[in-house]
Amino acid sequence: MYEDQLRGEVCEIGRRLYARSLVSGSEGNISVRLDQDRFLCTPTMVSKGYMQPEDLAIVDREGNQTDGYRKRSSEILVHLAVYQSRPDVQAVIHAHPPYATAFAVTRRKLPTGIHPEQTLLLGAVPIVRYAMTGTQLLADEVARQVDGNVAVLLANHGAVTFGPNLESAWQRMEVLEGYCRLLTIARQLGKPRKLARRDLRDLEELKFRMT
Ligand SMILES: [Zn+2]
């Protein structure tokens, strides 16, 4: 896909993150793989709701910036850790969605087998051990949890989703936040009920056919 098109898509995802209040201030970051060694990513200290295509930076697989007049995101090491661990991943999104981040700060595990959307689109969402933002340590902790998953929560921090393209990474972030919101409301009403084993098996079969 052409770089110009990807630049436009990253800005569009940034607008959605901001419009849906999944980031505040200059929080959050988005990246997409350009080729084996180059990654397009959002700049630091800029609202993700108002980015222009020329604001984006390009980094190599070590995180060295090779293009762009704005400084690259300080969280790019987390993105690169995901790309390195999962060659199939083409796009990564990090945000601080309020409901998902509430689970991350309380370190409360997300239950599975409750909602079809969660079963089909998210699966299990592990909580990555806390490490200081922007550090290689945090990137290493994330790398340990990405295998077989599409989303992780960062303890006391936020959420990371990834996928074969920007749109899928975005949908996973949106569904993750929706699921955490649903759980929060449901728990005010009572105890969420698990789906029956047979219904879960049907969903797993459908998921298998979808992939
Ligand atoms: Zn963050």
mmCIF file of C-alpha atoms and ligand atoms in Angstrom:
data_model
loop_
_atom_site.group_PDB
_atom_site.id
_atom_site.type_symbol
_atom_site.label_atom_id
_atom_site.label_comp_id
_atom_site.label_asym_id
_atom_site.label_seq_id
_atom_site.Cartn_x
_atom_site.Cartn_y
_atom_site.Cartn_z
ATOM 1 C CA MET A 1 0.000 0.000 0.000
ATOM 2 C CA TYR A 2 1.243 3.487 -0.781
ATOM 3 C CA GLU A 3 2.819 5.474 2.014
ATOM 4 C CA ASP A 4 0.553 8.492 1.362
ATOM 5 C CA GLN A 5 -2.524 6.339 1.849
ATOM 6 C CA LEU A 6 -1.158 4.917 5.106
ATOM 7 C CA ARG A 7 -0.348 8.428 6.368
ATOM 8 C CA GLY A 8 -3.976 9.387 5.759
ATOM 9 C CA GLU A 9 -5.223 6.258 7.519
ATOM 10 C CA VAL A 10 -3.059 6.879 10.608
ATOM 11 C CA CYS A 11 -4.461 10.437 10.870
ATOM 12 C CA GLU A 12 -7.998 9.077 10.492
ATOM 13 C CA ILE A 13 -7.474 6.520 13.294
ATOM 14 C CA GLY A 14 -6.055 9.355 15.437
ATOM 15 C CA ARG A 15 -9.224 11.378 14.882
ATOM 16 C CA ARG A 16 -11.366 8.398 15.879
ATOM 17 C CA LEU A 17 -9.327 7.789 19.068
ATOM 18 C CA TYR A 18 -9.758 11.430 20.042
ATOM 19 C CA ALA A 19 -13.448 11.664 19.038
ATOM 20 C CA ARG A 20 -14.278 8.530 21.074
ATOM 21 C CA SER A 21 -12.318 9.867 24.099
ATOM 22 C CA LEU A 22 -9.929 6.913 24.007
ATOM 23 C CA VAL A 23 -7.045 9.402 24.372
ATOM 24 C CA SER A 24 -6.708 12.827 26.027
ATOM 25 C CA GLY A 25 -4.125 15.565 25.604
ATOM 26 C CA SER A 26 -1.293 14.155 23.502
ATOM 27 C CA GLU A 27 -1.784 10.581 24.752
ATOM 28 C CA GLY A 28 -1.703 7.511 22.547
ATOM 29 C CA ASN A 29 0.282 6.443 19.528
ATOM 30 C CA ILE A 30 -0.275 4.615 16.261
ATOM 31 C CA SER A 31 2.137 2.861 13.926
ATOM 32 C CA VAL A 32 2.030 0.869 10.723
ATOM 33 C CA ARG A 33 4.662 -1.241 8.980
ATOM 34 C CA LEU A 34 5.949 0.258 5.712
ATOM 35 C CA ASP A 35 8.336 -2.602 4.937
ATOM 36 C CA GLN A 36 10.630 -5.001 6.807
ATOM 37 C CA ASP A 37 12.780 -2.221 8.277
ATOM 38 C CA ARG A 38 10.631 0.931 8.289
ATOM 39 C CA PHE A 39 7.633 1.915 10.378
ATOM 40 C CA LEU A 40 5.399 4.975 10.079
ATOM 41 C CA CYS A 41 4.436 6.330 13.527
ATOM 42 C CA THR A 42 2.739 9.228 15.249
ATOM 43 C CA PRO A 43 4.759 12.084 16.790
ATOM 44 C CA THR A 44 5.065 12.788 20.507
ATOM 45 C CA MET A 45 3.413 15.763 22.227
ATOM 46 C CA VAL A 46 0.772 16.205 19.509
ATOM 47 C CA SER A 47 -2.976 15.614 19.893
ATOM 48 C CA LYS A 48 -3.886 12.528 17.916
ATOM 49 C CA GLY A 49 -7.150 14.228 16.953
ATOM 50 C CA TYR A 50 -5.524 16.926 14.823
ATOM 51 C CA MET A 51 -2.573 15.324 13.054
ATOM 52 C CA GLN A 52 -1.653 16.081 9.466
ATOM 53 C CA PRO A 53 0.007 13.440 7.231
ATOM 54 C CA GLU A 54 3.310 15.392 7.266
ATOM 55 C CA ASP A 55 3.390 15.302 11.108
ATOM 56 C CA LEU A 56 4.171 11.566 11.097
ATOM 57 C CA ALA A 57 7.654 10.134 11.631
ATOM 58 C CA ILE A 58 9.430 7.116 10.150
ATOM 59 C CA VAL A 59 11.658 4.894 12.308
ATOM 60 C CA ASP A 60 13.845 1.863 11.697
ATOM 61 C CA ARG A 61 13.474 -1.423 13.610
ATOM 62 C CA GLU A 62 15.649 -0.094 16.461
ATOM 63 C CA GLY A 63 13.483 3.003 16.854
ATOM 64 C CA ASN A 64 15.936 5.451 15.262
ATOM 65 C CA GLN A 65 14.037 8.205 13.475
ATOM 66 C CA THR A 66 14.898 8.374 9.779
ATOM 67 C CA ASP A 67 12.250 10.810 8.540
ATOM 68 C CA GLY A 68 9.845 13.500 9.773
ATOM 69 C CA TYR A 69 10.263 16.932 11.327
ATOM 70 C CA ARG A 70 8.431 16.047 14.555
ATOM 71 C CA LYS A 71 9.983 13.753 17.157
ATOM 72 C CA ARG A 72 8.682 10.184 17.070
ATOM 73 C CA SER A 73 6.462 8.760 19.825
ATOM 74 C CA SER A 74 8.313 7.884 23.031
ATOM 75 C CA GLU A 75 6.350 4.593 23.095
ATOM 76 C CA ILE A 76 7.647 3.337 19.748
ATOM 77 C CA LEU A 77 9.718 0.664 21.539
ATOM 78 C CA VAL A 78 6.478 -1.069 22.585
ATOM 79 C CA HIS A 79 5.272 -1.050 18.967
ATOM 80 C CA LEU A 80 8.589 -2.403 17.697
ATOM 81 C CA ALA A 81 8.512 -5.171 20.301
ATOM 82 C CA VAL A 82 5.119 -6.258 18.942
ATOM 83 C CA TYR A 83 6.353 -6.199 15.319
ATOM 84 C CA GLN A 84 9.450 -8.164 16.234
ATOM 85 C CA SER A 85 7.517 -10.826 18.144
ATOM 86 C CA ARG A 86 4.753 -11.082 15.575
ATOM 87 C CA PRO A 87 5.847 -10.810 11.925
ATOM 88 C CA ASP A 88 2.168 -11.081 10.889
ATOM 89 C CA VAL A 89 1.292 -7.780 12.604
ATOM 90 C CA GLN A 90 1.150 -4.729 10.326
ATOM 91 C CA ALA A 91 -0.333 -2.094 12.661
ATOM 92 C CA VAL A 92 -0.234 -1.271 16.391
ATOM 93 C CA ILE A 93 -2.351 1.175 18.421
ATOM 94 C CA HIS A 94 -1.772 2.313 21.993
ATOM 95 C CA ALA A 95 -4.410 4.355 23.858
ATOM 96 C CA HIS A 96 -5.734 5.087 27.336
ATOM 97 C CA PRO A 97 -9.441 4.183 26.947
ATOM 98 C CA PRO A 98 -11.106 4.988 30.290
ATOM 99 C CA TYR A 99 -12.905 1.683 30.934
ATOM 100 C CA ALA A 100 -10.090 -0.538 29.659
ATOM 101 C CA THR A 101 -7.569 1.536 31.614
ATOM 102 C CA ALA A 102 -9.735 1.156 34.733
ATOM 103 C CA PHE A 103 -9.226 -2.614 34.405
ATOM 104 C CA ALA A 104 -5.501 -1.978 33.878
ATOM 105 C CA VAL A 105 -5.134 0.173 37.006
ATOM 106 C CA THR A 106 -7.107 -2.228 39.183
ATOM 107 C CA ARG A 107 -5.247 -5.099 37.477
ATOM 108 C CA ARG A 108 -8.548 -6.883 37.212
ATOM 109 C CA LYS A 109 -8.458 -9.705 34.692
ATOM 110 C CA LEU A 110 -10.985 -9.536 31.861
ATOM 111 C CA PRO A 111 -13.304 -12.548 31.962
ATOM 112 C CA THR A 112 -13.824 -14.541 28.778
ATOM 113 C CA GLY A 113 -16.853 -16.500 27.557
ATOM 114 C CA ILE A 114 -19.375 -13.797 28.412
ATOM 115 C CA HIS A 115 -20.000 -11.887 25.213
ATOM 116 C CA PRO A 116 -19.909 -13.084 21.570
ATOM 117 C CA GLU A 117 -18.023 -9.986 20.305
ATOM 118 C CA GLN A 118 -15.286 -10.469 22.892
ATOM 119 C CA THR A 119 -15.002 -14.152 22.014
ATOM 120 C CA LEU A 120 -14.867 -13.539 18.262
ATOM 121 C CA LEU A 121 -12.750 -10.389 18.061
ATOM 122 C CA LEU A 122 -10.611 -10.221 21.195
ATOM 123 C CA GLY A 123 -10.110 -13.520 22.983
ATOM 124 C CA ALA A 124 -8.066 -13.380 26.176
ATOM 125 C CA VAL A 125 -6.497 -10.008 27.025
ATOM 126 C CA PRO A 126 -3.500 -10.432 29.372
ATOM 127 C CA ILE A 127 -2.311 -7.684 31.713
ATOM 128 C CA VAL A 128 1.339 -6.786 31.087
ATOM 129 C CA ARG A 129 3.462 -6.207 34.194
ATOM 130 C CA TYR A 130 3.998 -2.537 35.024
ATOM 131 C CA ALA A 131 7.143 -0.847 33.744
ATOM 132 C CA MET A 132 7.992 2.809 33.191
ATOM 133 C CA THR A 133 6.567 4.336 30.021
ATOM 134 C CA GLY A 134 9.048 4.752 27.160
ATOM 135 C CA THR A 135 11.479 2.123 28.472
ATOM 136 C CA GLN A 136 12.867 -1.010 26.858
ATOM 137 C CA LEU A 137 11.718 -2.866 29.972
ATOM 138 C CA LEU A 138 8.080 -2.076 29.158
ATOM 139 C CA ALA A 139 8.675 -3.159 25.541
ATOM 140 C CA ASP A 140 10.186 -6.449 26.778
ATOM 141 C CA GLU A 141 7.217 -7.080 29.096
ATOM 142 C CA VAL A 142 4.788 -6.473 26.204
ATOM 143 C CA ALA A 143 6.767 -8.811 23.915
ATOM 144 C CA ARG A 144 6.256 -11.635 26.425
ATOM 145 C CA GLN A 145 2.454 -11.358 26.135
ATOM 146 C CA VAL A 146 1.672 -10.800 22.458
ATOM 147 C CA ASP A 147 1.911 -14.374 21.213
ATOM 148 C CA GLY A 148 -1.544 -15.676 20.304
ATOM 149 C CA ASN A 149 -3.273 -12.438 21.368
ATOM 150 C CA VAL A 150 -4.639 -9.348 19.618
ATOM 151 C CA ALA A 151 -4.733 -6.986 22.604
ATOM 152 C CA VAL A 152 -3.007 -6.467 25.956
ATOM 153 C CA LEU A 153 -3.591 -4.177 28.913
ATOM 154 C CA LEU A 154 -0.598 -2.365 30.403
ATOM 155 C CA ALA A 155 -0.836 -2.413 34.205
ATOM 156 C CA ASN A 156 -1.542 1.087 35.601
ATOM 157 C CA HIS A 157 -1.262 2.561 32.117
ATOM 158 C CA GLY A 158 -3.562 1.680 29.183
ATOM 159 C CA ALA A 159 -4.153 -0.683 26.279
ATOM 160 C CA VAL A 160 -2.355 -1.912 23.148
ATOM 161 C CA THR A 161 -4.081 -3.578 20.195
ATOM 162 C CA PHE A 162 -2.573 -4.876 16.968
ATOM 163 C CA GLY A 163 -3.529 -6.629 13.757
ATOM 164 C CA PRO A 164 -2.973 -7.255 10.053
ATOM 165 C CA ASN A 165 -3.926 -3.637 9.203
ATOM 166 C CA LEU A 166 -4.841 -0.325 10.854
ATOM 167 C CA GLU A 167 -8.570 -0.908 10.605
ATOM 168 C CA SER A 168 -8.436 -4.239 12.449
ATOM 169 C CA ALA A 169 -6.188 -2.799 15.195
ATOM 170 C CA TRP A 170 -8.675 0.083 15.544
ATOM 171 C CA GLN A 171 -11.713 -2.235 15.727
ATOM 172 C CA ARG A 172 -9.998 -4.277 18.421
ATOM 173 C CA MET A 173 -9.341 -1.139 20.483
ATOM 174 C CA GLU A 174 -12.963 -0.053 20.073
ATOM 175 C CA VAL A 175 -14.324 -3.504 20.967
ATOM 176 C CA LEU A 176 -11.943 -3.780 23.956
ATOM 177 C CA GLU A 177 -13.193 -0.491 25.381
ATOM 178 C CA GLY A 178 -16.824 -1.434 24.647
ATOM 179 C CA TYR A 179 -16.391 -4.763 26.423
ATOM 180 C CA CYS A 180 -14.774 -3.176 29.497
ATOM 181 C CA ARG A 181 -17.596 -0.619 29.603
ATOM 182 C CA LEU A 182 -20.192 -3.379 29.324
ATOM 183 C CA LEU A 183 -18.571 -5.359 32.153
ATOM 184 C CA THR A 184 -18.461 -2.283 34.382
ATOM 185 C CA ILE A 185 -22.169 -1.581 33.867
ATOM 186 C CA ALA A 186 -23.178 -5.251 34.111
ATOM 187 C CA ARG A 187 -21.395 -5.624 37.444
ATOM 188 C CA GLN A 188 -23.438 -2.762 38.840
ATOM 189 C CA LEU A 189 -26.564 -4.746 37.988
ATOM 190 C CA GLY A 190 -25.393 -8.177 39.051
ATOM 191 C CA LYS A 191 -23.010 -10.968 38.216
ATOM 192 C CA PRO A 192 -22.306 -11.389 34.472
ATOM 193 C CA ARG A 193 -23.334 -14.890 33.372
ATOM 194 C CA LYS A 194 -21.036 -17.095 31.305
ATOM 195 C CA LEU A 195 -22.231 -18.460 27.973
ATOM 196 C CA ALA A 196 -23.020 -22.176 27.905
ATOM 197 C CA ARG A 197 -20.133 -24.421 26.845
ATOM 198 C CA ARG A 198 -21.964 -25.476 23.661
ATOM 199 C CA ASP A 199 -22.644 -21.844 22.676
ATOM 200 C CA LEU A 200 -18.985 -21.033 23.240
ATOM 201 C CA ARG A 201 -17.946 -23.946 21.063
ATOM 202 C CA ASP A 202 -20.203 -22.619 18.262
ATOM 203 C CA LEU A 203 -18.532 -19.206 18.591
ATOM 204 C CA GLU A 204 -15.050 -20.730 18.495
ATOM 205 C CA GLU A 205 -16.025 -22.621 15.331
ATOM 206 C CA LEU A 206 -17.313 -19.423 13.767
ATOM 207 C CA LYS A 207 -14.078 -17.650 14.761
ATOM 208 C CA PHE A 208 -12.066 -20.424 13.114
ATOM 209 C CA ARG A 209 -14.080 -20.045 9.887
ATOM 210 C CA MET A 210 -13.595 -16.258 9.946
ATOM 211 C CA THR A 211 -9.786 -16.463 10.105
HETATM 212 ZN ZN ZN B 1 0.452 5.476 27.217
#
